[in-house]
């Protein structure tokens, strides 16, 4: 239960929110660059197939149901858990997304209309990708740095694209680490 250990999103007059605003405008400078701006849109995908594709290059093989069925199922379980992990907290805080606050389309296939009907804190995309990244790093320690770097980029894409505030992403990383610890402790 993340409500027991997470601080919640910053208030409007909190210095963390000032950092959120700065990160939003910094992200706008990245959107039309190559290749990072294009990666923001790719990283907006969600689910097992997107996460498997995201980490396949760093793992050194294609992650799919045929080549690596156990890993595929594990990623699917993490993706499902990551979404559930954030739902209660998202609904409690009902934080408005940055693109909605500034009335600008997000830099993704998601629309402003979709963004208006969902909440920002914490980022389920981030919680899931960071948990998968941590897991992959544990499974493949020789490639730990590149795996965590790719997970970090995926998470930051949510900020750069205007879908999440920086604090949404930072706290989602913390939540996913706690979630992974709990999953590893389960029978």
Coordinates of N, CA, C and O in Angstrom, one line a residue:
X1 N 0.9 -1.2 0.0 CA 0.0 0.0 0.0 C 0.9 1.2 0.0 O 1.4 1.6 1.0
X2 N 1.0 1.8 -1.2 CA 2.0 3.0 -1.3 C 1.5 4.2 -0.5 O 2.3 5.1 -0.2
X3 N 0.3 4.3 -0.1 CA -0.2 5.4 0.7 C 0.4 5.4 2.1 O 0.5 6.4 2.7
X4 N 1.0 4.3 2.5 CA 1.6 4.2 3.8 C 3.0 4.7 3.8 O 3.6 5.1 4.9
X5 N 3.7 4.7 2.6 CA 5.1 5.1 2.6 C 5.4 6.2 1.6 O 6.5 6.7 1.7
X6 N 4.5 6.6 0.8 CA 4.8 7.7 -0.2 C 4.3 9.0 0.3 O 3.2 9.1 0.9
X7 N 5.0 10.1 0.0 CA 4.6 11.4 0.5 C 3.5 12.1 -0.3 O 2.9 13.0 0.2
X8 N 3.1 11.6 -1.4 CA 2.1 12.3 -2.2 C 2.8 13.4 -3.1 O 3.9 13.7 -2.9
X9 N 2.0 13.9 -4.1 CA 2.6 14.9 -5.0 C 2.8 16.2 -4.2 O 2.2 16.5 -3.2
X10 N 3.7 17.0 -4.7 CA 4.0 18.3 -4.1 C 2.8 19.3 -4.3 O 2.1 19.2 -5.3
X11 N 2.7 20.1 -3.3 CA 1.7 21.2 -3.4 C 2.2 22.3 -4.4 O 3.4 22.3 -4.7
X12 N 1.3 23.1 -4.8 CA 1.7 24.2 -5.8 C 2.8 25.1 -5.3 O 3.5 25.6 -6.1
X13 N 2.9 25.3 -4.0 CA 3.9 26.2 -3.5 C 5.2 25.5 -2.9 O 6.0 26.0 -2.3
X14 N 5.2 24.2 -3.2 CA 6.4 23.4 -2.8 C 7.5 23.5 -3.8 O 7.3 23.7 -5.0
X15 N 8.7 23.5 -3.3 CA 9.9 23.7 -4.2 C 10.0 22.5 -5.2 O 10.5 22.7 -6.3
X16 N 9.4 21.3 -4.9 CA 9.4 20.2 -5.8 C 8.5 20.5 -7.0 O 8.8 20.1 -8.1
X17 N 7.4 21.3 -6.8 CA 6.5 21.6 -7.9 C 7.2 22.7 -8.8 O 7.1 22.6 -10.0
X18 N 8.0 23.5 -8.2 CA 8.8 24.4 -9.0 C 9.8 23.6 -9.9 O 9.9 23.9 -11.1
X19 N 10.4 22.6 -9.4 CA 11.2 21.7 -10.2 C 10.4 21.0 -11.3 O 10.9 20.8 -12.4
X20 N 9.2 20.6 -11.0 CA 8.3 20.0 -11.9 C 8.0 20.9 -13.1 O 8.1 20.5 -14.3
X21 N 7.8 22.2 -12.8 CA 7.5 23.2 -13.9 C 8.8 23.3 -14.8 O 8.7 23.3 -16.0
X22 N 9.9 23.4 -14.2 CA 11.2 23.5 -14.9 C 11.4 22.3 -15.8 O 11.8 22.4 -17.0
X23 N 11.1 21.1 -15.3 CA 11.3 19.9 -16.0 C 10.4 19.8 -17.2 O 10.7 19.3 -18.3
X24 N 9.1 20.3 -17.0 CA 8.2 20.3 -18.1 C 8.7 21.1 -19.3 O 8.7 20.7 -20.4
X25 N 9.2 22.4 -19.0 CA 9.6 23.2 -20.1 C 11.0 22.7 -20.7 O 11.2 22.9 -21.9
X26 N 11.8 22.1 -19.9 CA 13.0 21.5 -20.4 C 12.7 20.4 -21.3 O 13.3 20.2 -22.4
X27 N 11.7 19.6 -21.0 CA 11.2 18.5 -21.8 C 10.8 18.9 -23.2 O 11.0 18.2 -24.2
X28 N 10.2 20.1 -23.2 CA 9.7 20.6 -24.5 C 10.8 20.9 -25.5 O 10.7 20.8 -26.7
X29 N 12.0 21.2 -24.9 CA 13.2 21.4 -25.8 C 13.7 20.1 -26.4 O 14.5 20.2 -27.4
X30 N 13.3 19.0 -25.9 CA 13.8 17.7 -26.4 C 12.9 17.1 -27.4 O 13.3 16.3 -28.2
X31 N 11.6 17.5 -27.4 CA 10.6 16.8 -28.2 C 10.9 16.8 -29.7 O 10.6 15.8 -30.3
X32 N 11.5 17.8 -30.3 CA 11.7 17.8 -31.7 C 13.1 17.5 -32.1 O 13.5 17.8 -33.2
X33 N 13.8 16.8 -31.2 CA 15.2 16.4 -31.5 C 15.2 14.9 -32.0 O 14.3 14.2 -31.8
X34 N 16.3 14.5 -32.7 CA 16.5 13.2 -33.1 C 17.7 12.6 -32.4 O 18.7 13.3 -32.3
X35 N 17.7 11.4 -32.0 CA 16.6 10.5 -32.0 C 15.8 10.5 -30.7 O 14.7 9.9 -30.7
X36 N 16.2 11.3 -29.7 CA 15.5 11.3 -28.4 C 14.0 11.7 -28.5 O 13.1 11.1 -27.9
X37 N 13.7 12.7 -29.3 CA 12.3 13.1 -29.5 C 11.4 12.0 -30.1 O 10.2 11.9 -29.7
X38 N 12.0 11.3 -31.0 CA 11.2 10.1 -31.5 C 11.0 9.0 -30.5 O 10.0 8.4 -30.4
X39 N 12.0 8.8 -29.7 CA 12.0 7.8 -28.6 C 10.9 8.1 -27.6 O 10.3 7.2 -27.1
X40 N 10.6 9.4 -27.3 CA 9.5 9.8 -26.4 C 8.2 9.2 -26.9 O 7.5 8.6 -26.1
X41 N 8.0 9.2 -28.2 CA 6.7 8.7 -28.7 C 6.7 7.2 -28.6 O 5.7 6.6 -28.3
X42 N 7.8 6.5 -28.9 CA 7.9 5.1 -28.8 C 7.7 4.6 -27.4 O 7.0 3.6 -27.1
X43 N 8.3 5.3 -26.4 CA 8.2 5.0 -25.0 C 6.8 5.2 -24.5 O 6.5 4.8 -23.4
X44 N 5.9 5.9 -25.2 CA 4.6 6.1 -24.7 C 3.7 4.9 -24.7 O 2.7 4.8 -24.1
X45 N 4.2 3.9 -25.4 CA 3.5 2.6 -25.5 C 3.5 2.0 -24.1 O 4.3 2.3 -23.2
X46 N 2.6 1.0 -23.9 CA 2.4 0.4 -22.6 C 2.1 -1.0 -22.8 O 1.5 -1.4 -23.8
X47 N 2.5 -1.8 -21.8 CA 2.1 -3.3 -21.9 C 3.3 -4.1 -22.1 O 4.4 -3.7 -22.3
X48 N 3.0 -5.4 -22.1 CA 4.1 -6.4 -22.2 C 4.9 -6.3 -23.5 O 6.1 -6.4 -23.5
X49 N 4.2 -6.2 -24.6 CA 5.0 -6.1 -25.9 C 5.9 -4.9 -26.0 O 7.0 -5.0 -26.4
X50 N 5.4 -3.8 -25.5 CA 6.2 -2.6 -25.5 C 7.4 -2.7 -24.6 O 8.6 -2.4 -25.0
X51 N 7.2 -3.2 -23.4 CA 8.3 -3.4 -22.5 C 9.3 -4.4 -22.9 O 10.5 -4.3 -22.8
X52 N 8.8 -5.5 -23.5 CA 9.7 -6.5 -24.0 C 10.6 -6.0 -25.1 O 11.8 -6.2 -25.2
X53 N 10.0 -5.2 -26.0 CA 10.8 -4.6 -27.1 C 11.7 -3.5 -26.6 O 12.9 -3.4 -27.1
X54 N 11.3 -2.8 -25.6 CA 12.2 -1.8 -25.0 C 13.5 -2.4 -24.4 O 14.5 -1.8 -24.6
X55 N 13.4 -3.5 -23.8 CA 14.6 -4.1 -23.2 C 15.3 -5.2 -24.0 O 16.3 -5.7 -23.5
X56 N 14.8 -5.6 -25.1 CA 15.4 -6.7 -25.9 C 16.8 -6.3 -26.3 O 17.7 -7.2 -26.2
X57 N 17.0 -5.1 -26.9 CA 18.4 -4.8 -27.3 C 19.4 -4.9 -26.2 O 20.5 -5.4 -26.4
X58 N 19.0 -4.3 -25.0 CA 20.0 -4.3 -23.9 C 20.2 -5.7 -23.4 O 21.3 -6.0 -22.9
X59 N 19.2 -6.6 -23.4 CA 19.4 -8.0 -23.0 C 20.2 -8.8 -24.0 O 20.8 -9.8 -23.6
X60 N 20.2 -8.4 -25.2 CA 21.0 -9.1 -26.2 C 20.2 -10.2 -27.0 O 20.8 -11.0 -27.7
X61 N 18.9 -10.3 -26.8 CA 18.0 -11.2 -27.5 C 16.6 -10.7 -27.6 O 16.3 -9.8 -26.8
X62 N 15.8 -11.2 -28.5 CA 14.4 -10.7 -28.6 C 13.6 -11.4 -27.5 O 13.6 -12.6 -27.4
X63 N 13.0 -10.6 -26.7 CA 12.1 -11.1 -25.7 C 10.7 -11.2 -26.3 O 10.1 -10.2 -26.7
X64 N 10.2 -12.4 -26.4 CA 8.8 -12.7 -26.9 C 8.3 -14.0 -26.3 O 9.0 -14.7 -25.6
X65 N 7.1 -14.3 -26.6 CA 6.4 -15.5 -26.0 C 7.1 -16.8 -26.5 O 7.1 -17.8 -25.8
X66 N 7.7 -16.8 -27.7 CA 8.3 -17.9 -28.2 C 9.7 -18.2 -27.7 O 10.1 -19.2 -27.2
X67 N 10.6 -17.1 -27.8 CA 12.0 -17.2 -27.4 C 12.2 -17.3 -25.9 O 13.1 -18.0 -25.4
X68 N 11.4 -16.6 -25.2 CA 11.6 -16.5 -23.7 C 10.2 -16.4 -23.0 O 9.9 -15.4 -22.4
X69 N 9.4 -17.5 -23.0 CA 8.1 -17.5 -22.5 C 8.0 -17.1 -21.0 O 7.1 -16.4 -20.5
X70 N 9.0 -17.6 -20.2 CA 8.9 -17.3 -18.7 C 9.2 -15.8 -18.5 O 8.6 -15.2 -17.6
X71 N 10.2 -15.3 -19.2 CA 10.5 -13.9 -19.1 C 9.3 -13.0 -19.5 O 9.0 -12.0 -18.9
X72 N 8.7 -13.4 -20.6 CA 7.5 -12.7 -21.2 C 6.4 -12.7 -20.1 O 5.8 -11.6 -19.8
X73 N 6.2 -13.8 -19.5 CA 5.1 -13.9 -18.5 C 5.5 -13.0 -17.3 O 4.6 -12.4 -16.7
X74 N 6.7 -13.0 -16.9 CA 7.2 -12.2 -15.8 C 7.0 -10.7 -16.1 O 6.5 -10.0 -15.2
X75 N 7.3 -10.3 -17.3 CA 7.1 -8.9 -17.7 C 5.6 -8.6 -17.7 O 5.2 -7.5 -17.2
X76 N 4.8 -9.5 -18.1 CA 3.4 -9.3 -18.1 C 2.9 -9.1 -16.7 O 2.0 -8.3 -16.4
X77 N 3.4 -10.0 -15.8 CA 3.0 -9.8 -14.4 C 3.4 -8.5 -13.8 O 2.6 -7.9 -13.0
X78 N 4.6 -8.1 -14.1 CA 5.1 -6.8 -13.6 C 4.2 -5.6 -14.2 O 3.8 -4.7 -13.5
X79 N 3.9 -5.7 -15.5 CA 3.1 -4.7 -16.1 C 1.7 -4.6 -15.5 O 1.2 -3.5 -15.2
X80 N 1.1 -5.7 -15.2 CA -0.2 -5.7 -14.5 C -0.1 -5.2 -13.1 O -0.9 -4.3 -12.7
X81 N 0.9 -5.6 -12.4 CA 1.1 -5.2 -11.0 C 1.4 -3.7 -11.0 O 0.9 -2.9 -10.1
X82 N 2.2 -3.2 -11.9 CA 2.6 -1.8 -11.9 C 1.4 -0.9 -12.1 O 1.2 0.2 -11.4
X83 N 0.5 -1.3 -12.9 CA -0.8 -0.5 -13.1 C -1.6 -0.5 -11.8 O -2.1 0.5 -11.4
X84 N -1.8 -1.7 -11.2 CA -2.6 -1.8 -10.0 C -1.9 -1.0 -8.9 O -2.6 -0.4 -8.0
X85 N -0.6 -1.0 -8.8 CA 0.2 -0.3 -7.8 C -0.2 1.2 -7.8 O -0.3 1.7 -6.7
X86 N -0.4 1.7 -8.9 CA -0.6 3.2 -9.0 C -2.1 3.6 -8.9 O -2.4 4.8 -8.6
X87 N -3.0 2.7 -9.2 CA -4.4 3.1 -9.3 C -5.0 3.8 -8.0 O -5.6 4.8 -8.1
X88 N -4.8 3.2 -6.9 CA -5.3 3.7 -5.6 C -4.7 5.1 -5.4 O -5.5 6.1 -5.0
X89 N -3.5 5.3 -5.6 CA -2.8 6.6 -5.3 C -3.3 7.6 -6.3 O -3.5 8.8 -6.0
X90 N -3.3 7.2 -7.6 CA -3.8 8.1 -8.6 C -5.2 8.7 -8.3 O -5.5 9.9 -8.4
X91 N -6.1 7.8 -7.9 CA -7.5 8.2 -7.7 C -7.6 9.1 -6.4 O -8.4 10.0 -6.4
X92 N -6.7 8.8 -5.4 CA -6.8 9.6 -4.2 C -6.3 11.1 -4.5 O -7.0 12.0 -4.1
X93 N -5.2 11.2 -5.2 CA -4.7 12.6 -5.4 C -5.2 13.3 -6.6 O -5.3 14.5 -6.7
X94 N -5.7 12.5 -7.6 CA -6.3 13.1 -8.8 C -5.5 14.3 -9.4 O -6.1 15.3 -9.7
X95 N -4.2 14.1 -9.5 CA -3.4 15.2 -9.9 C -3.5 15.4 -11.4 O -3.4 14.4 -12.2
X96 N -3.6 16.6 -11.8 CA -3.8 17.0 -13.2 C -2.4 16.8 -13.9 O -1.4 17.2 -13.4
X97 N -2.4 16.3 -15.1 CA -1.2 16.1 -15.9 C -0.7 17.5 -16.4 O -1.5 18.4 -16.7
X98 N 0.6 17.6 -16.7 CA 1.2 18.8 -17.1 C 0.6 19.3 -18.5 O 0.3 20.5 -18.6
X99 N 0.4 18.4 -19.4 CA -0.1 18.8 -20.7 C -1.5 19.3 -20.6 O -1.9 20.3 -21.3
X100 N -2.3 18.8 -19.6 CA -3.6 19.3 -19.4 C -3.5 20.7 -18.7 O -4.3 21.6 -19.1
X101 N -2.7 20.8 -17.7 CA -2.5 22.1 -17.1 C -2.2 23.2 -18.0 O -2.6 24.4 -17.9
X102 N -1.3 22.9 -19.0 CA -0.9 23.9 -20.0 C -1.7 23.9 -21.3 O -1.4 24.6 -22.3
X103 N -2.7 23.0 -21.3 CA -3.6 22.8 -22.5 C -2.8 22.6 -23.8 O -3.1 23.3 -24.8
X104 N -1.9 21.7 -23.7 CA -1.0 21.4 -24.9 C -1.1 19.9 -25.2 O -1.1 19.1 -24.2
X105 N -1.1 19.5 -26.4 CA -1.1 18.1 -26.7 C 0.1 17.4 -26.2 O 1.2 18.0 -26.3
X106 N 0.0 16.2 -25.7 CA 1.2 15.5 -25.3 C 2.0 15.1 -26.5 O 1.5 14.9 -27.6
X107 N 3.3 14.9 -26.3 CA 4.2 14.4 -27.4 C 4.2 12.9 -27.4 O 5.1 12.2 -27.0
X108 N 3.0 12.3 -27.8 CA 2.8 10.9 -27.9 C 1.6 10.6 -28.7 O 1.0 11.5 -29.2
X109 N 1.3 9.3 -28.8 CA 0.1 8.9 -29.5 C -1.1 9.2 -28.7 O -2.2 9.1 -29.2
X110 N -0.9 9.4 -27.4 CA -2.0 9.7 -26.5 C -2.5 11.1 -26.8 O -1.7 12.0 -27.2
X111 N -3.8 11.4 -26.6 CA -4.4 12.7 -26.9 C -4.6 13.5 -25.7 O -4.7 12.9 -24.6
X112 N -4.7 14.8 -25.8 CA -5.1 15.7 -24.7 C -6.4 15.2 -24.1 O -6.5 15.2 -22.8
X113 N -7.3 14.8 -24.9 CA -8.6 14.3 -24.4 C -8.4 13.1 -23.4 O -9.0 13.0 -22.4
X114 N -7.5 12.2 -23.9 CA -7.2 11.0 -23.0 C -6.6 11.5 -21.7 O -6.8 10.9 -20.6
X115 N -5.7 12.4 -21.8 CA -4.9 12.9 -20.7 C -5.9 13.6 -19.7 O -5.6 13.5 -18.5
X116 N -6.9 14.2 -20.2 CA -7.9 14.9 -19.3 C -8.7 13.9 -18.5 O -9.2 14.2 -17.4
X117 N -8.8 12.7 -19.0 CA -9.6 11.7 -18.3 C -8.8 10.7 -17.4 O -9.4 9.7 -16.9
X118 N -7.6 11.0 -17.2 CA -6.8 10.2 -16.3 C -5.9 11.1 -15.4 O -5.8 12.3 -15.7
X119 N -5.2 10.5 -14.5 CA -4.4 11.3 -13.5 C -2.9 11.1 -13.7 O -2.5 10.1 -14.2
X120 N -2.2 12.0 -13.1 CA -0.8 12.0 -13.3 C 0.1 11.3 -12.2 O 1.1 10.8 -12.5
X121 N -0.3 11.4 -11.0 CA 0.5 11.0 -9.9 C 0.0 9.7 -9.3 O -1.1 9.6 -8.9
X122 N 0.9 8.7 -9.3 CA 2.2 8.5 -9.9 C 2.1 7.9 -11.3 O 1.1 7.5 -11.7
X123 N 3.2 7.9 -12.0 CA 3.2 7.3 -13.3 C 3.3 5.8 -13.4 O 4.3 5.2 -12.9
X124 N 2.2 5.2 -13.8 CA 2.2 3.7 -14.0 C 3.2 3.3 -15.0 O 3.8 2.2 -14.8
X125 N 3.4 4.0 -16.1 CA 4.4 3.7 -17.1 C 5.7 3.5 -16.4 O 6.5 2.6 -16.6
X126 N 6.1 4.5 -15.6 CA 7.3 4.5 -14.9 C 7.5 3.4 -13.9 O 8.5 2.7 -13.9
X127 N 6.4 3.2 -13.1 CA 6.5 2.2 -12.1 C 6.8 0.8 -12.7 O 7.6 0.0 -12.3
X128 N 6.1 0.6 -13.8 CA 6.3 -0.7 -14.5 C 7.6 -0.8 -15.2 O 8.3 -1.8 -15.0
X129 N 8.0 0.2 -16.0 CA 9.3 0.1 -16.7 C 10.5 0.1 -15.7 O 11.5 -0.7 -16.0
X130 N 10.4 0.8 -14.6 CA 11.5 0.8 -13.7 C 11.6 -0.6 -13.0 O 12.7 -1.1 -12.8
X131 N 10.5 -1.2 -12.7 CA 10.5 -2.5 -12.0 C 11.0 -3.5 -13.0 O 11.8 -4.4 -12.6
X132 N 10.6 -3.4 -14.3 CA 11.2 -4.4 -15.3 C 12.7 -4.1 -15.5 O 13.5 -5.1 -15.5
X133 N 13.1 -2.9 -15.5 CA 14.5 -2.5 -15.6 C 15.4 -3.1 -14.5 O 16.4 -3.7 -14.7
X134 N 14.9 -2.9 -13.3 CA 15.6 -3.4 -12.1 C 15.7 -5.0 -12.2 O 16.7 -5.6 -11.9
X135 N 14.6 -5.6 -12.6 CA 14.6 -7.1 -12.7 C 15.6 -7.5 -13.8 O 16.3 -8.5 -13.5
X136 N 15.5 -6.9 -14.9 CA 16.5 -7.3 -16.0 C 17.9 -7.1 -15.6 O 18.8 -7.9 -15.9
X137 N 18.2 -6.0 -14.8 CA 19.5 -5.8 -14.3 C 20.0 -6.9 -13.4 O 21.1 -7.3 -13.4
X138 N 19.0 -7.4 -12.6 CA 19.4 -8.5 -11.7 C 19.6 -9.8 -12.4 O 20.5 -10.6 -12.1
X139 N 18.9 -10.0 -13.5 CA 19.0 -11.2 -14.3 C 20.2 -11.1 -15.2 O 20.8 -12.2 -15.6
X140 N 20.7 -10.0 -15.6 CA 21.8 -9.8 -16.5 C 22.8 -8.7 -16.0 O 22.9 -7.6 -16.5
X141 N 23.5 -9.0 -14.9 CA 24.3 -8.0 -14.3 C 25.4 -7.5 -15.2 O 25.9 -6.3 -15.0
X142 N 25.8 -8.2 -16.2 CA 26.9 -7.7 -17.1 C 26.4 -6.5 -17.9 O 27.1 -5.7 -18.4
X143 N 25.0 -6.4 -18.1 CA 24.4 -5.4 -18.8 C 23.6 -4.4 -18.0 O 22.8 -3.7 -18.4
X144 N 23.9 -4.4 -16.7 CA 23.2 -3.6 -15.7 C 23.1 -2.1 -16.1 O 22.0 -1.5 -16.1
X145 N 24.3 -1.6 -16.4 CA 24.3 -0.1 -16.7 C 23.4 0.2 -17.9 O 22.7 1.2 -17.8
X146 N 23.5 -0.5 -19.0 CA 22.7 -0.2 -20.2 C 21.2 -0.5 -19.9 O 20.3 0.3 -20.4
X147 N 20.9 -1.5 -19.1 CA 19.5 -1.8 -18.8 C 18.9 -0.7 -18.0 O 17.8 -0.2 -18.3
X148 N 19.6 -0.2 -17.0 CA 19.1 0.8 -16.1 C 19.0 2.2 -16.8 O 18.1 3.0 -16.6
X149 N 20.0 2.4 -17.7 CA 20.0 3.6 -18.5 C 18.7 3.6 -19.4 O 18.1 4.7 -19.5
X150 N 18.4 2.5 -20.0 CA 17.3 2.4 -20.9 C 16.0 2.6 -20.1 O 15.0 3.3 -20.5
X151 N 15.9 2.0 -18.9 CA 14.7 2.1 -18.1 C 14.6 3.6 -17.6 O 13.5 4.1 -17.7
X152 N 15.7 4.2 -17.3 CA 15.6 5.7 -16.9 C 15.1 6.5 -18.1 O 14.3 7.4 -17.9
X153 N 15.6 6.3 -19.3 CA 15.1 7.0 -20.5 C 13.7 6.8 -20.7 O 12.9 7.8 -21.0
X154 N 13.2 5.6 -20.6 CA 11.8 5.3 -20.7 C 10.9 6.1 -19.8 O 9.9 6.7 -20.1
X155 N 11.4 6.1 -18.5 CA 10.7 6.9 -17.5 C 10.7 8.4 -17.8 O 9.7 9.1 -17.7
X156 N 11.9 8.9 -18.1 CA 12.0 10.4 -18.4 C 11.2 10.8 -19.6 O 10.7 11.9 -19.7
X157 N 10.9 9.8 -20.5 CA 10.1 10.2 -21.7 C 8.7 10.6 -21.3 O 8.1 11.4 -22.0
X158 N 8.2 10.2 -20.2 CA 6.9 10.6 -19.7 C 6.9 12.1 -19.3 O 6.0 12.8 -19.5
X159 N 8.1 12.5 -18.8 CA 8.2 13.9 -18.4 C 8.4 14.8 -19.7 O 7.8 15.8 -19.9
X160 N 9.4 14.3 -20.5 CA 9.7 15.1 -21.8 C 8.5 15.2 -22.7 O 8.4 16.2 -23.4
X161 N 7.6 14.2 -22.7 CA 6.4 14.3 -23.5 C 5.3 15.0 -22.9 O 4.2 15.2 -23.6
X162 N 5.4 15.5 -21.7 CA 4.3 16.3 -21.0 C 3.2 15.5 -20.4 O 2.2 16.0 -20.0
X163 N 3.4 14.1 -20.3 CA 2.3 13.3 -19.8 C 2.4 13.3 -18.2 O 1.4 13.0 -17.6
X164 N 3.6 13.5 -17.7 CA 3.8 13.4 -16.2 C 4.7 14.5 -15.8 O 5.6 15.0 -16.5
X165 N 4.6 14.9 -14.5 CA 5.5 15.8 -13.8 C 6.7 15.0 -13.4 O 6.6 13.8 -13.2
X166 N 7.8 15.6 -13.2 CA 9.0 15.0 -12.8 C 8.8 14.2 -11.4 O 9.2 13.1 -11.3
X167 N 8.1 14.8 -10.5 CA 7.8 14.2 -9.2 C 7.0 12.9 -9.4 O 7.1 12.0 -8.6
X168 N 6.1 12.9 -10.4 CA 5.3 11.7 -10.6 C 6.2 10.5 -11.0 O 6.0 9.4 -10.5
X169 N 7.2 10.8 -11.8 CA 8.2 9.8 -12.3 C 9.1 9.4 -11.2 O 9.4 8.2 -10.9
X170 N 9.6 10.4 -10.4 CA 10.6 10.1 -9.3 C 9.9 9.2 -8.3 O 10.5 8.2 -7.8
X171 N 8.7 9.6 -7.9 CA 8.0 8.8 -6.8 C 7.6 7.4 -7.4 O 7.6 6.4 -6.6
X172 N 7.3 7.3 -8.6 CA 6.9 6.0 -9.2 C 8.1 5.1 -9.2 O 7.9 3.9 -9.0
X173 N 9.3 5.6 -9.4 CA 10.5 4.8 -9.3 C 10.6 4.2 -7.9 O 10.9 3.0 -7.8
X174 N 10.4 5.0 -6.9 CA 10.5 4.6 -5.5 C 9.4 3.5 -5.3 O 9.7 2.5 -4.6
X175 N 8.2 3.8 -5.8 CA 7.1 2.8 -5.6 C 7.5 1.5 -6.2 O 7.2 0.4 -5.6
X176 N 8.0 1.5 -7.4 CA 8.3 0.2 -8.1 C 9.4 -0.5 -7.4 O 9.4 -1.8 -7.4
X177 N 10.4 0.2 -6.8 CA 11.4 -0.5 -6.0 C 10.8 -1.3 -4.8 O 11.1 -2.4 -4.5
X178 N 9.8 -0.6 -4.2 CA 9.1 -1.2 -3.0 C 8.3 -2.4 -3.5 O 8.2 -3.5 -2.9
X179 N 7.7 -2.2 -4.7 CA 6.8 -3.3 -5.2 C 7.7 -4.5 -5.6 O 7.3 -5.7 -5.3
X180 N 8.9 -4.3 -6.2 CA 9.8 -5.4 -6.5 C 10.2 -6.1 -5.3 O 10.3 -7.3 -5.2
X181 N 10.6 -5.3 -4.2 CA 11.0 -6.0 -3.0 C 9.9 -6.9 -2.4 O 10.2 -8.0 -2.0
X182 N 8.7 -6.4 -2.5 CA 7.5 -7.2 -2.1 C 7.3 -8.5 -2.9 O 7.1 -9.6 -2.4
X183 N 7.5 -8.3 -4.2 CA 7.3 -9.5 -5.1 C 8.4 -10.5 -4.9 O 8.1 -11.7 -4.9
X184 N 9.6 -10.0 -4.6 CA 10.7 -11.0 -4.4 C 10.6 -11.7 -3.0 O 11.1 -12.8 -2.9
X185 N 9.8 -11.1 -2.1 CA 9.6 -11.7 -0.8 C 8.4 -12.7 -0.8 O 8.3 -13.5 0.1
X186 N 7.6 -12.6 -1.9 CA 6.4 -13.5 -2.0 C 6.9 -14.9 -2.4 O 7.9 -15.1 -3.0
X187 N 6.1 -15.9 -1.9 CA 6.4 -17.3 -2.3 C 6.4 -17.6 -3.8 O 5.6 -17.0 -4.5

